mmCIF file of C-alpha atoms in Angstrom:
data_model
loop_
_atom_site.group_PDB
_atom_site.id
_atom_site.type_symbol
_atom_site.label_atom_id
_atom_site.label_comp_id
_atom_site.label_asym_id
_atom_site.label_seq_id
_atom_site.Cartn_x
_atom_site.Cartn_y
_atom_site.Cartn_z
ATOM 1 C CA UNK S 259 14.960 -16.853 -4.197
ATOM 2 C CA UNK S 260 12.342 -15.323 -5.594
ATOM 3 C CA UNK S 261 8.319 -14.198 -4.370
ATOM 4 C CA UNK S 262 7.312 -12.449 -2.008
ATOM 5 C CA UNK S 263 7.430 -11.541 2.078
ATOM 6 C CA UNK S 264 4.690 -9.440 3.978
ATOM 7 C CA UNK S 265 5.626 -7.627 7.142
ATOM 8 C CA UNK S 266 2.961 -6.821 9.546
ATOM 9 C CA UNK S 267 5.001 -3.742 10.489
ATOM 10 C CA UNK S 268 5.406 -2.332 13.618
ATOM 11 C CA UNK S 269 5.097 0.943 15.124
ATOM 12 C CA UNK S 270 8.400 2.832 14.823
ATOM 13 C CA UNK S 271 9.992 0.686 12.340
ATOM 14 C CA UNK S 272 10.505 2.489 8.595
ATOM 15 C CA UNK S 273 10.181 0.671 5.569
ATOM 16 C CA UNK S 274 14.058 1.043 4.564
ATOM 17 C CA UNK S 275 14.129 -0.886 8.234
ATOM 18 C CA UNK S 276 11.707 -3.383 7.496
ATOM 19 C CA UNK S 277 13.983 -4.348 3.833
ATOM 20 C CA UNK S 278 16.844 -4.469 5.514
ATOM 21 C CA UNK S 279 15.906 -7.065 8.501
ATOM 22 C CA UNK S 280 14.529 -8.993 5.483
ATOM 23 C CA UNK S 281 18.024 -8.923 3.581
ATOM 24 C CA UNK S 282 19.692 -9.633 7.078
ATOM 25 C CA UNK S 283 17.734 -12.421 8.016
ATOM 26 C CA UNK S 284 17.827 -13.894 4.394
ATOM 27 C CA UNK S 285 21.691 -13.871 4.656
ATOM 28 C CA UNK S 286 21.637 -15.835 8.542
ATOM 29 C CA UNK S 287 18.822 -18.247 6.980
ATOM 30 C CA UNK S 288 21.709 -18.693 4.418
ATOM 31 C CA UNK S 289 20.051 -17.910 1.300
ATOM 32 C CA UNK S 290 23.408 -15.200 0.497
ATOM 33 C CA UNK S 291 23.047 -12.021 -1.426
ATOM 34 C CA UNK S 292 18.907 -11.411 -2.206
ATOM 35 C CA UNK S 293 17.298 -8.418 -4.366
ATOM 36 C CA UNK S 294 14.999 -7.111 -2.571
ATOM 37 C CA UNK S 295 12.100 -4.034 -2.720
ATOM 38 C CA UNK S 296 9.088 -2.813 -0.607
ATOM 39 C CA UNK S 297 6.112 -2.585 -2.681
ATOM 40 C CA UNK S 298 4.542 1.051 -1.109
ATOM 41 C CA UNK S 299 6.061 2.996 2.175
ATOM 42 C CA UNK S 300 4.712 2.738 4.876
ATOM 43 C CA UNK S 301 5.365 5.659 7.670
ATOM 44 C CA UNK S 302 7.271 5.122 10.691
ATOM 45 C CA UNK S 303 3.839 5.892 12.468
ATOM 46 C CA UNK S 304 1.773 3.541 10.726
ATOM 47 C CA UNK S 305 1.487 0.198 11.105
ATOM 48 C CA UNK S 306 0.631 -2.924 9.183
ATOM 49 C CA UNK S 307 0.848 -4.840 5.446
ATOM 50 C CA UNK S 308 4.029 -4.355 3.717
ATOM 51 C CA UNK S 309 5.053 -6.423 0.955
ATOM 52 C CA UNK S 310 8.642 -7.137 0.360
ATOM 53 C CA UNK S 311 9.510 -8.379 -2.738
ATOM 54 C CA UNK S 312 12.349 -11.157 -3.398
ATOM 55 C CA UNK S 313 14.138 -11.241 -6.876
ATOM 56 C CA UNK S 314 12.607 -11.114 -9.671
ATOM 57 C CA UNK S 315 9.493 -10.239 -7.848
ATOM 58 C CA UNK S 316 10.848 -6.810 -7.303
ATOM 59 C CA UNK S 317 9.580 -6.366 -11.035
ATOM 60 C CA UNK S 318 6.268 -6.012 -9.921
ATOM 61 C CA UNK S 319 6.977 -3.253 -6.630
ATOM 62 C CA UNK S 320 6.008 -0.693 -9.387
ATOM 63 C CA UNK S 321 2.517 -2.294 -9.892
ATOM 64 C CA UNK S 322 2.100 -2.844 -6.249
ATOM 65 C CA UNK S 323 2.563 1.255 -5.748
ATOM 66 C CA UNK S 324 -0.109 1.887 -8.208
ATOM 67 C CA UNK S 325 -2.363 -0.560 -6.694
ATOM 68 C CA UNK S 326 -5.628 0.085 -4.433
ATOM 69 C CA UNK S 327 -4.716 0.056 -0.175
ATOM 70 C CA UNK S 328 -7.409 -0.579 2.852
ATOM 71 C CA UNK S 329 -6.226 1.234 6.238
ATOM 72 C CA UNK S 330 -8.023 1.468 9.417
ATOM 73 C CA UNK S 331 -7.421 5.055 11.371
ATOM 74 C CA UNK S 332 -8.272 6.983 13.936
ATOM 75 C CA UNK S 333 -9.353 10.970 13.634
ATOM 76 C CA UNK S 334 -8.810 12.576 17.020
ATOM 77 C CA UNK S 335 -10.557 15.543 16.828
ATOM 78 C CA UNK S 336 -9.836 19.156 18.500
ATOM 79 C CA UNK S 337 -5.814 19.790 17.582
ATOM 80 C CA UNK S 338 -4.227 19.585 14.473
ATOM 81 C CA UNK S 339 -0.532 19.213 14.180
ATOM 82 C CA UNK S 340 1.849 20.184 11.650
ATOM 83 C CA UNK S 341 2.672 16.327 10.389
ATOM 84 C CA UNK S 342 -0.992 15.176 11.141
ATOM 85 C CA UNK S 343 -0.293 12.750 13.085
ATOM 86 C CA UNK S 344 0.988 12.117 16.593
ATOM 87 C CA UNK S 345 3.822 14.216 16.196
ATOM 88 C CA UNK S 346 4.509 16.930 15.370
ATOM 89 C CA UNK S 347 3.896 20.409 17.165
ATOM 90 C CA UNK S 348 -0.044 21.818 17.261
ATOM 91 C CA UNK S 349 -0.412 24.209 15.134
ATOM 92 C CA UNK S 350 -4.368 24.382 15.521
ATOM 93 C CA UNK S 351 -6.962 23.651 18.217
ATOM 94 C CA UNK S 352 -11.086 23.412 18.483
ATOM 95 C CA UNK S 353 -13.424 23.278 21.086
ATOM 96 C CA UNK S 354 -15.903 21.387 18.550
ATOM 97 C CA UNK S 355 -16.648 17.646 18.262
ATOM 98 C CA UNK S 356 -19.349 15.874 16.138
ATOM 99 C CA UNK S 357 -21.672 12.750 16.939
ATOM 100 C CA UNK S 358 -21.615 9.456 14.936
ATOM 101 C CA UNK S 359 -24.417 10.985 13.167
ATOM 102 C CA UNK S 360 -22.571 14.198 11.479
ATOM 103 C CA UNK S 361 -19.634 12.147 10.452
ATOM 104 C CA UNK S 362 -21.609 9.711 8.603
ATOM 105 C CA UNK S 363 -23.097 12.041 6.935
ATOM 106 C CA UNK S 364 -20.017 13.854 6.166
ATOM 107 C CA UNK S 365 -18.272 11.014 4.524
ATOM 108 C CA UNK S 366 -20.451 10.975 2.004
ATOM 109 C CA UNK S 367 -18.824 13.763 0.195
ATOM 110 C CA UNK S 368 -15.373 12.128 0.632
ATOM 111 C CA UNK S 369 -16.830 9.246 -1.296
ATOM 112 C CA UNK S 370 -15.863 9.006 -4.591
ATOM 113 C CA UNK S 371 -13.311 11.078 -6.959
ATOM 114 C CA UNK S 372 -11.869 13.906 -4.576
ATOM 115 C CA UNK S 373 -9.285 16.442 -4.480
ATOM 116 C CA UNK S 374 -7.341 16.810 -1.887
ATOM 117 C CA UNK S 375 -3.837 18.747 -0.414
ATOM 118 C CA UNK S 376 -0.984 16.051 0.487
ATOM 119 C CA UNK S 377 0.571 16.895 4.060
ATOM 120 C CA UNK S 378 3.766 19.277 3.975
ATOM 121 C CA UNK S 379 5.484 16.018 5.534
ATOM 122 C CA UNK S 380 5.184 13.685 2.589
ATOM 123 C CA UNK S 381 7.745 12.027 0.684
ATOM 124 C CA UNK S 382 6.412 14.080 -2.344
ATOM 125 C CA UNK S 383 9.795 15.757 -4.423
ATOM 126 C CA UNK S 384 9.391 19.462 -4.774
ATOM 127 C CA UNK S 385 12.109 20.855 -7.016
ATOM 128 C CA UNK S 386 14.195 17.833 -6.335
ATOM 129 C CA UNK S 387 13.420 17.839 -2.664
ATOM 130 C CA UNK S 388 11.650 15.939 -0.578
ATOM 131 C CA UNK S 389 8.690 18.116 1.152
ATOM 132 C CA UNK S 390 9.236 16.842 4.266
ATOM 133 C CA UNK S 391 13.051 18.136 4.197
ATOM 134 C CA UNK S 392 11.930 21.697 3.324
ATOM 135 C CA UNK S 393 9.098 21.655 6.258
ATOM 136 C CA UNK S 394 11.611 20.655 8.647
ATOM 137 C CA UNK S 395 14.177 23.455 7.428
ATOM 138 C CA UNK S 396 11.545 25.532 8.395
ATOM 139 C CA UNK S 397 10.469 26.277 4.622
ATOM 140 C CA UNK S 398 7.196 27.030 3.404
ATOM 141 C CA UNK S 399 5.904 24.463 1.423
ATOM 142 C CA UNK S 400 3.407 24.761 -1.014
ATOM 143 C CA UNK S 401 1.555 21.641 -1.927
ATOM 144 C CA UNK S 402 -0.589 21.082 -5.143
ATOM 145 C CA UNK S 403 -3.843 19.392 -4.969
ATOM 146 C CA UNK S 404 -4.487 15.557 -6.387
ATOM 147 C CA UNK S 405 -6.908 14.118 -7.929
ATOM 148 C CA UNK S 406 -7.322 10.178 -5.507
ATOM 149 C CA UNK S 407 -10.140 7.843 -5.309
ATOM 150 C CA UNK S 408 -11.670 6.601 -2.064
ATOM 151 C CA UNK S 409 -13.741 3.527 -3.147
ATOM 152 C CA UNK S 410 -15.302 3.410 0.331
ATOM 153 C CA UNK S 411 -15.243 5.000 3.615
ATOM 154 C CA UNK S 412 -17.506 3.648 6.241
ATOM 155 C CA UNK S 413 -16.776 4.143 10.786
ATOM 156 C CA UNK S 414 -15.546 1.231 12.023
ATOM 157 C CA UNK S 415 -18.013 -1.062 14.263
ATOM 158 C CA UNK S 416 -20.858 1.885 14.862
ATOM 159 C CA UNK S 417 -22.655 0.055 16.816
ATOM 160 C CA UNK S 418 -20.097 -0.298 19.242
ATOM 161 C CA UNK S 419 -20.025 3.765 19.918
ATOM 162 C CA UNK S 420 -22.211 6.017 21.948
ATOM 163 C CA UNK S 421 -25.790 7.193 20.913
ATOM 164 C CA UNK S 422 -25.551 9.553 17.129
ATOM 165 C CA UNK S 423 -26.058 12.596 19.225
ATOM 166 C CA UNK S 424 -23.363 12.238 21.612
ATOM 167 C CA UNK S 425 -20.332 14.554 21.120
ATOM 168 C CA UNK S 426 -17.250 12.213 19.974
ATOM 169 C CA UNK S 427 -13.315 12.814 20.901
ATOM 170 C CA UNK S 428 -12.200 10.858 18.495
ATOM 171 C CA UNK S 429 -13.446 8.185 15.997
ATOM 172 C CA UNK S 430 -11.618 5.369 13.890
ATOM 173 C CA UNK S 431 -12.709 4.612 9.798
ATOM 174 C CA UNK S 432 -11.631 2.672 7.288
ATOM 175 C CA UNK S 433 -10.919 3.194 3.798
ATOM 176 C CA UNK S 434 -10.329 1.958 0.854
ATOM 177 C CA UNK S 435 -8.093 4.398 -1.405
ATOM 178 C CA UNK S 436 -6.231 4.424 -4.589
ATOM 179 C CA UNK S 437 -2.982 4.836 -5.207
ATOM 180 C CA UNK S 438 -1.793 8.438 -4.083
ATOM 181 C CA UNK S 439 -3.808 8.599 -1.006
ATOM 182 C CA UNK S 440 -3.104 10.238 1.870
ATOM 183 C CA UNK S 441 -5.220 9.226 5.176
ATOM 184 C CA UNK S 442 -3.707 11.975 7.108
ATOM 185 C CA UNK S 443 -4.903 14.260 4.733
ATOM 186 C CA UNK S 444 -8.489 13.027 4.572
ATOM 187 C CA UNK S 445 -8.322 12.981 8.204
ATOM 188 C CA UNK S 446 -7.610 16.415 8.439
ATOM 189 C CA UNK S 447 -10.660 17.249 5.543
ATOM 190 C CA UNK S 448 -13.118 15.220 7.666
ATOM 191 C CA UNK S 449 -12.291 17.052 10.360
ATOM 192 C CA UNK S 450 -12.713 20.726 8.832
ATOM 193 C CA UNK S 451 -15.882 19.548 7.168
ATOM 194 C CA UNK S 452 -16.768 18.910 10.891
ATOM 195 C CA UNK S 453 -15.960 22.405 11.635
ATOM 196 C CA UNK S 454 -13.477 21.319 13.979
ATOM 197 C CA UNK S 455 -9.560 20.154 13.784
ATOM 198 C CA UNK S 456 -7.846 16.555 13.780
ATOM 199 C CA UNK S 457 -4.963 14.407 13.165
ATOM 200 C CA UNK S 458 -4.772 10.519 12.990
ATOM 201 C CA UNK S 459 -3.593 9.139 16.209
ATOM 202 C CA UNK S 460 -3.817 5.810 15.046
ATOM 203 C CA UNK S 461 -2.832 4.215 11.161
ATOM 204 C CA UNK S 462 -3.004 0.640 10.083
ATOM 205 C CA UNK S 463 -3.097 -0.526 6.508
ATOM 206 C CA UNK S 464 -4.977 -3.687 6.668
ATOM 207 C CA UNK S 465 -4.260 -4.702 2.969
ATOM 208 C CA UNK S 466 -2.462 -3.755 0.254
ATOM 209 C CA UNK S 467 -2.990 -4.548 -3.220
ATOM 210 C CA UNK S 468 -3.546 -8.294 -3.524
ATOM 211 C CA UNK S 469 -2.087 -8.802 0.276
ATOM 212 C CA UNK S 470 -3.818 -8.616 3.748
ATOM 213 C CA UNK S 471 -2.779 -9.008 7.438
ATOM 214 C CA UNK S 472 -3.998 -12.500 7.406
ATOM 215 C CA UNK S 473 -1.169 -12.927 5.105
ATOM 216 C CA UNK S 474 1.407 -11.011 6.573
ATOM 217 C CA UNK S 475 4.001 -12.341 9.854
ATOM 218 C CA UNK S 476 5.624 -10.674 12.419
ATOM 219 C CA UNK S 477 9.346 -9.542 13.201
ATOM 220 C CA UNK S 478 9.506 -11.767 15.613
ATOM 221 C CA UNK S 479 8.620 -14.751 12.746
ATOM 222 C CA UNK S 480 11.058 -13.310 10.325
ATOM 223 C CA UNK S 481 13.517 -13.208 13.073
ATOM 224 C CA UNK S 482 12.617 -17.109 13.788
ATOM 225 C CA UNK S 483 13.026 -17.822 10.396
ATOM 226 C CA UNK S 484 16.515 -16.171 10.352
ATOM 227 C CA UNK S 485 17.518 -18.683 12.972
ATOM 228 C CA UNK S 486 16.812 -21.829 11.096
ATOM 229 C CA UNK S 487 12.903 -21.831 11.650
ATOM 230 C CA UNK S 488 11.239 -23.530 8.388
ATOM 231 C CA UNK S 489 10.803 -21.446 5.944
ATOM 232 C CA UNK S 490 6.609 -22.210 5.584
ATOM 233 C CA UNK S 491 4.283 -19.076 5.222
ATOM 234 C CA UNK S 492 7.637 -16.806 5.357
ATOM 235 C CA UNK S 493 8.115 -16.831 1.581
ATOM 236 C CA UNK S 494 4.416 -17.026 -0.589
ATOM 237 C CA UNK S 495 5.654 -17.346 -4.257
ATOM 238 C CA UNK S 496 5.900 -14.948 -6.591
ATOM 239 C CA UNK S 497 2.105 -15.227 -8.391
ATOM 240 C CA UNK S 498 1.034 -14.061 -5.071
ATOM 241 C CA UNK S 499 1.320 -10.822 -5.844
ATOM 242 C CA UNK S 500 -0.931 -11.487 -9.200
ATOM 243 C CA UNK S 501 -4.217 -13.533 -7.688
ATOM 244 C CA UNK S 502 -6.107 -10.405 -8.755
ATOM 245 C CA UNK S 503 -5.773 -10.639 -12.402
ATOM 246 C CA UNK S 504 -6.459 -13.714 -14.339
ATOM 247 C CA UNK S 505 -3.810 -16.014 -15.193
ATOM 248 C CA UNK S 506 -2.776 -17.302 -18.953
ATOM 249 C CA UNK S 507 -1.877 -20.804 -19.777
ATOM 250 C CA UNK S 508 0.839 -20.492 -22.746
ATOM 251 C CA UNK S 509 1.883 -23.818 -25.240
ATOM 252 C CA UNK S 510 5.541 -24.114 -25.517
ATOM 253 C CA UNK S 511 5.841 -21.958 -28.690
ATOM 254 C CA UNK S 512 3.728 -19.807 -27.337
ATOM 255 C CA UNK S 513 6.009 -19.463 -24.310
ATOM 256 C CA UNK S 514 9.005 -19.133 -25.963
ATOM 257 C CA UNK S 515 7.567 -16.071 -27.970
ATOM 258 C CA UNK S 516 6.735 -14.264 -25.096
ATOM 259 C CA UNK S 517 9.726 -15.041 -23.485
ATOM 260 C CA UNK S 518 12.052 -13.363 -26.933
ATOM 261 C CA UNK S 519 9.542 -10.581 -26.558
ATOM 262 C CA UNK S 520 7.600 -11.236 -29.280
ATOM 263 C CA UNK S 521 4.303 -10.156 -29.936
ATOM 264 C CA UNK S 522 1.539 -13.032 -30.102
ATOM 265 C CA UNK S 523 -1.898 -12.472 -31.557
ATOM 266 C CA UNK S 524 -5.060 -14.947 -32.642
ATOM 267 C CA UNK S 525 -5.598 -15.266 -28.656
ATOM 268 C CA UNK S 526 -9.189 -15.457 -28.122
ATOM 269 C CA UNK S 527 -8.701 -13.403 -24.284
ATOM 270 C CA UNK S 528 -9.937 -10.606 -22.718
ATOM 271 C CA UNK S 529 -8.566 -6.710 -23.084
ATOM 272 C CA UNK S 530 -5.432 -6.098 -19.691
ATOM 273 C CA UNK S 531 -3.126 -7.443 -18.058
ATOM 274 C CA UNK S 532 -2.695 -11.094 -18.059
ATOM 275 C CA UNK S 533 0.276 -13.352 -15.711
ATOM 276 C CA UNK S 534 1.282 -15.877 -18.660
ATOM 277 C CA UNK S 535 2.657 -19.091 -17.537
ATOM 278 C CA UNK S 536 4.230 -22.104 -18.944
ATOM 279 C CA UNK S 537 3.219 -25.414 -19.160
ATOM 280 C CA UNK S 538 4.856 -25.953 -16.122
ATOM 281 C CA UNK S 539 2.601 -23.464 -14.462
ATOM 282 C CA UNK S 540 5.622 -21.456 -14.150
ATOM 283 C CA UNK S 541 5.648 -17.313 -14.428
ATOM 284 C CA UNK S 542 7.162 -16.089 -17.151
ATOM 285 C CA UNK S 543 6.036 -12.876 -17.805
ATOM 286 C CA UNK S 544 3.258 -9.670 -16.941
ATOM 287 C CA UNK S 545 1.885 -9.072 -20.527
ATOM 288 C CA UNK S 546 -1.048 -7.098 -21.890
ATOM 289 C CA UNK S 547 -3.475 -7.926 -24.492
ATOM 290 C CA UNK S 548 -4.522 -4.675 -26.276
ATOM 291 C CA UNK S 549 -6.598 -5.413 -29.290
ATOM 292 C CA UNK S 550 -5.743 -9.119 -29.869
ATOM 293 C CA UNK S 551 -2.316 -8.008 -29.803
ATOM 294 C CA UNK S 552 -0.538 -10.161 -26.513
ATOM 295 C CA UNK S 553 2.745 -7.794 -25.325
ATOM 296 C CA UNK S 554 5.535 -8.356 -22.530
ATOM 297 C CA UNK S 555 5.067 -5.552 -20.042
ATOM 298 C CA UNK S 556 7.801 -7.762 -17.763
ATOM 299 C CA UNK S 557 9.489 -10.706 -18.112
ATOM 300 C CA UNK S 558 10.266 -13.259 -15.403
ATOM 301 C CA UNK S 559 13.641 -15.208 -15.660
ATOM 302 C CA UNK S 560 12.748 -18.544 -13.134
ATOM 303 C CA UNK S 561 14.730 -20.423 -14.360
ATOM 304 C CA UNK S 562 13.617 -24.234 -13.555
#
């Protein structure tokens, strides 16, 4: 059992949750025991794409971390709350809201390379502790500033909102981030460079890394699946999770290096990373060309 599952999670439900219906409902569909990884957490409070990994796809979670994430969200402006986000107790309030017109302009200097300040509750180790453990001991926690990417930020369906002068409540984006990114954190700097206060009432990652909702099923799915529903668009194979860099067609010998961990070279190919496959169009490995010089970065064992 090996590729690739993609939860359109719920609100509520924690990713730790979301693995371990996976692994429960593998075991009723009787597939027995099943490695299995999440390939980026998703918050409690957020909803939307996560990708479970099966087997020996769980080799590539630590790519899927590092890769790029869309997410919808919604700023709600005038109180700011010690998570940033629904919960949480206010710890700061503003009389000030901004029309469609200021916050389009203001997202043009969150464009780009930016710094910013993750959230006190983060999953981010601080001397061996997780900062969210230390905020809710009551700790102070000091967090450093990172350097992320947001590729683009644009309001979602402007047209669809009052006149650019009118004084907004609240108003939802979407982004596209790299890895390291946290929306409640560029919430909360949209809203100071607003002059006001927010938190994001309202989280959805809408794709991450190769995988989108249009891809992804429901609890309710998995759940069918658990009870002996067929197993189509549950489980998308493990190349899935590399459409988005090109594929390498291997001879035999060729294969068979790369599988001893050999290094090939005399590859006419392109600098990166590369999905090799056999001749039976089979994964076999992640590798890199640097130079003319064809590495393993990770093997696949599928066997036939």
């Amino acid at each position: 059992m090996h590729g690739w599952i993609i939860i359109d999670k719920p609100l509520g439900l924690g990713s730790t949750q979301a693995v371990a219906a996976v692994k429960r409902n593998l075991r009723s569909a009787g597939f027995g025991k099943v490695k299995v990884g999440h390939g980026g957490t998703l918050d409690p409070l957020a909803t939307g794409v996560l990708p479970i990994a099966l087997g020996e796809a769980t080799k590539l979670c630590g790519r899927m971390l590092d890769a790029s994430k869309t997410y919808d969200f919604t700023i709600c402006f005038g109180t700011e709350t010690s998570g940033l986000d629904a919960e949480g107790e206010v710890v700061a309030t503003s009389d000030v809201r901004p029309t469609l017109e200021q916050v389009q302009q203001a997202l043009v200097q969150f464009t780009g390379p930016i710094e910013q300040i993750p959230p006190a509750y983060s999953a981010i180790k601080i001397d061996g502790k997780r900062a969210y453990d230390l905020a809710r001991a009551g700790e102070v926690v000091e967090m450093k500033s990172r350097g992320v990417t947001i590729y683009a930020l644009s309001v979602q369906q402007p047209d669809a909102l009052p006149r650019s002068d009118a004084l907004l409540g609240s108003i939802t984006l979407t982004a596209d981030v790299s890895k390291g990114t946290y929306i409640r954190s560029l919430a909360r700097d949209i809203a100071y460079a607003l002059g006001t206060v927010g938190h994001v009432s309202m989280l959805r990652r809408v794709r991450a890394g190769p995988f989108a909702l249009n891809g992804a099923i429901s609890l309710d799915k998995l759940n069918a699946f658990g009870q002996g529903a067929a197993q189509e668009d549950i489980i998308l194979p493990i190349e899935a999770g590399l459409v988005d860099i090109p594929a390498l067609d291997l001879s035999p010998e060729q294969a068979r290096a790369i599988q001893q961990g050999r290094v090939l070279t005399g590859i006419a190919m392109k600098d990166g990373l590369h999905w090799a496959r056999d001749a039976d169009l089979r994964p076999i490995a992640l590798v890199e060309n640097i130079g003319g010089a064809l590495k393993t970065v990770r093997g696949f064992n599928l066997t036939p």
